[in-house]
Short mmCIF file of C-alpha atoms in Angstrom, two decimals:
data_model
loop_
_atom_site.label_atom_id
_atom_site.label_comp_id
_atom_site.label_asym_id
_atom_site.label_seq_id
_atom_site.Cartn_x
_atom_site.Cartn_y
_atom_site.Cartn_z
CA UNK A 1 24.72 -103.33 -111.52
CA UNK A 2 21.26 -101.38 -112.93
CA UNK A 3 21.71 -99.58 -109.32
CA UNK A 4 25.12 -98.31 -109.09
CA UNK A 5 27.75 -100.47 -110.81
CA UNK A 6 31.00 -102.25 -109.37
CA UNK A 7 33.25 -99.79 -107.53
CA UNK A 8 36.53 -101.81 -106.94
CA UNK A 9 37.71 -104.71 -109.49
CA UNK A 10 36.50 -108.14 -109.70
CA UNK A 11 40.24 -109.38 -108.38
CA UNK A 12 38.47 -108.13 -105.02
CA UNK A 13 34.92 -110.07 -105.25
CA UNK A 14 36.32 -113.27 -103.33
CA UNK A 15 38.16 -113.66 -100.23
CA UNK A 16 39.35 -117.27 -100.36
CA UNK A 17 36.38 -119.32 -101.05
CA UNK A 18 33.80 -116.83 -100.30
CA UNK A 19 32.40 -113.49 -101.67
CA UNK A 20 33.74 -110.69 -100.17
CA UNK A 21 30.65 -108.53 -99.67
CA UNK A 22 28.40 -111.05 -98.71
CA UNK A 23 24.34 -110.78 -98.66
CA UNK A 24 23.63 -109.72 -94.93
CA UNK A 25 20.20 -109.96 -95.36
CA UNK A 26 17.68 -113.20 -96.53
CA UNK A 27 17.25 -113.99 -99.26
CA UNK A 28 13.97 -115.47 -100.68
CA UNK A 29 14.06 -117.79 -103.39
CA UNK A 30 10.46 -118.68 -102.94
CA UNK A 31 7.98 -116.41 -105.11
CA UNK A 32 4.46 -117.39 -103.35
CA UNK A 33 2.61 -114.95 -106.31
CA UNK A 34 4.53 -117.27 -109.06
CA UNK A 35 3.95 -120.52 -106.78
CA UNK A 36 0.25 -119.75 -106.51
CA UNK A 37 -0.73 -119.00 -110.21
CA UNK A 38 -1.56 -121.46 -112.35
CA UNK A 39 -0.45 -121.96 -116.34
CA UNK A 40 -3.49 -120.65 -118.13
CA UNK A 41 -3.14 -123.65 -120.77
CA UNK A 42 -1.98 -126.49 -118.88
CA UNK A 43 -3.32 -125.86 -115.39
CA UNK A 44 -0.21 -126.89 -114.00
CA UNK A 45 0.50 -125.11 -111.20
CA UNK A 46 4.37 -123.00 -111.12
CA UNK A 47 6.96 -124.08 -108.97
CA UNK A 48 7.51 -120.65 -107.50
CA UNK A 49 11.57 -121.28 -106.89
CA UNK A 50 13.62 -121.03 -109.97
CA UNK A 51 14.56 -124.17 -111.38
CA UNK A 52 15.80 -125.58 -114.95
CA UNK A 53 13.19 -127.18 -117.58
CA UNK A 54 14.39 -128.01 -121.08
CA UNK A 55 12.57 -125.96 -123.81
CA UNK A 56 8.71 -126.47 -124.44
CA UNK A 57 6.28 -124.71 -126.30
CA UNK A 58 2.97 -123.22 -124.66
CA UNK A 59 0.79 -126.65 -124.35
CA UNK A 60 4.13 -127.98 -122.22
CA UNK A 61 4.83 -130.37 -124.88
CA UNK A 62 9.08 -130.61 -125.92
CA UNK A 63 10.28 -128.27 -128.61
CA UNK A 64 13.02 -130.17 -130.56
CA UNK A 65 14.75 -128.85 -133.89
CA UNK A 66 15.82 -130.38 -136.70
CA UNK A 67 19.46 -130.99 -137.65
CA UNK A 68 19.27 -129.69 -140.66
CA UNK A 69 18.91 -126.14 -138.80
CA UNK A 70 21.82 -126.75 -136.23
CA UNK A 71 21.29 -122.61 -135.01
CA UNK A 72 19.36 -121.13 -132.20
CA UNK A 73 17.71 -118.15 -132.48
CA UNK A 74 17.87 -116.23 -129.21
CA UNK A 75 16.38 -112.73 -128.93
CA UNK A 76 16.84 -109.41 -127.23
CA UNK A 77 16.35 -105.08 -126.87
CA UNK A 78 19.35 -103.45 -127.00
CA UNK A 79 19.23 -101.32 -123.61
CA UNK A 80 18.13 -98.34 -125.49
CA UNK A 81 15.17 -100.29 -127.42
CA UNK A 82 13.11 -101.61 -124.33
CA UNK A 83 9.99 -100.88 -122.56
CA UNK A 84 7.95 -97.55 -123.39
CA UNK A 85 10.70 -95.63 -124.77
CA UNK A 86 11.09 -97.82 -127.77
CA UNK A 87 8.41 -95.67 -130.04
CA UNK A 88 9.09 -92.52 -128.89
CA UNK A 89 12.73 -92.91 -129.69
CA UNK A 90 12.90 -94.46 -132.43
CA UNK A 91 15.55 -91.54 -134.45
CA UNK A 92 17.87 -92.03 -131.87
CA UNK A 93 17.41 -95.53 -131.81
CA UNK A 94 17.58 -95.75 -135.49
CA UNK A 95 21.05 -93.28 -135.06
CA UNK A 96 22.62 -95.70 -132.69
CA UNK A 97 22.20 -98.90 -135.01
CA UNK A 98 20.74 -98.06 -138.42
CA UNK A 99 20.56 -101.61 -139.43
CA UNK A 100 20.02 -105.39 -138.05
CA UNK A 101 22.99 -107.52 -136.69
CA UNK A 102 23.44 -111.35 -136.11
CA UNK A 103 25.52 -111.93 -133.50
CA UNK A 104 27.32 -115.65 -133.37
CA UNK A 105 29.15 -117.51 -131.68
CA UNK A 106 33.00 -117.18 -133.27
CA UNK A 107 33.53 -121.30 -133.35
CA UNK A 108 30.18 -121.33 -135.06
CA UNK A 109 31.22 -118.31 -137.76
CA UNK A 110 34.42 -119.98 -138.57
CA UNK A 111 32.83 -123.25 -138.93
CA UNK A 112 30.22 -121.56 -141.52
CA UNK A 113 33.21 -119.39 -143.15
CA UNK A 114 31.98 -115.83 -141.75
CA UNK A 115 33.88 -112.85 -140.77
CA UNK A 116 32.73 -109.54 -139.35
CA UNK A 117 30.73 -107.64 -141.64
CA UNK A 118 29.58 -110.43 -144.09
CA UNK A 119 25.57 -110.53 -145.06
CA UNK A 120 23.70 -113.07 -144.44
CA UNK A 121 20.14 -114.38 -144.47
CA UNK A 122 18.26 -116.43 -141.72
CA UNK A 123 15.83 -118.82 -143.04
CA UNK A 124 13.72 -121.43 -140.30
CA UNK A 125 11.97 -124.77 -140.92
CA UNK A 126 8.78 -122.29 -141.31
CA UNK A 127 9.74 -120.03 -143.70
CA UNK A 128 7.93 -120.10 -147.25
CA UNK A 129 9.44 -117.34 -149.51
#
């Protein structure tokens, strides 16, 4: 999409079971760089293809979380706040969103009682204020 966009609607994407513009080319799933490098804390070596792991911190051991903080904090750059452009930019930035957002899941905001607009505060099992 980063290199031109969709140019007919997504109604048109399949043709019976399969894509309609399929990839004529190959495709390598294989990354020998990734596949060659080792972790710099575990020595472990990377698999190279993607694949799924469940969450782990740095030393490969399991992250879990406690119940009594049933939210995941997942984070990301607006498309105008990313890479080297973030500093330079920051008026404009600041002009398109002057102020922080949480953005959740709408089964999750009903079940806590939220609407649109409410304030609220994020607190984790580390914070100490």
């Amino acid at each position: 999409l980063n290199r031109g966009g969709r140019f007919e609607t997504a109604s048109k994407a399949y043709n019976g079971e399969f894509v309609t513009h399929a990839w004529g080319k190959l495709l390598n799933l294989y990354s020998e760089p990734v596949g060659t490098t080792k972790h710099a804390i575990t020595a472990q070596r990377f698999s190279g293809v993607p694949m799924y792991r469940a969450l782990e911190s740095m030393d490969g051991k399991p992250v879990t979380f406690s119940a009594e903080y049933p939210l995941h904090l997942f984070t990301y750059k607006e498309i105008w706040g990313g890479q080297s452009r973030t500093s330079g930019n920051y008026s404009a930035q600041l002009a398109l969103m002057p102020q922080n957002f949480v953005y959740l899941n709408a089964v999750d905001a009903q079940h806590l009682g939220l609407v649109d607009g409410d304030i609220v505060q994020l607190l984790s099992p580390g914070f100490s204020g």
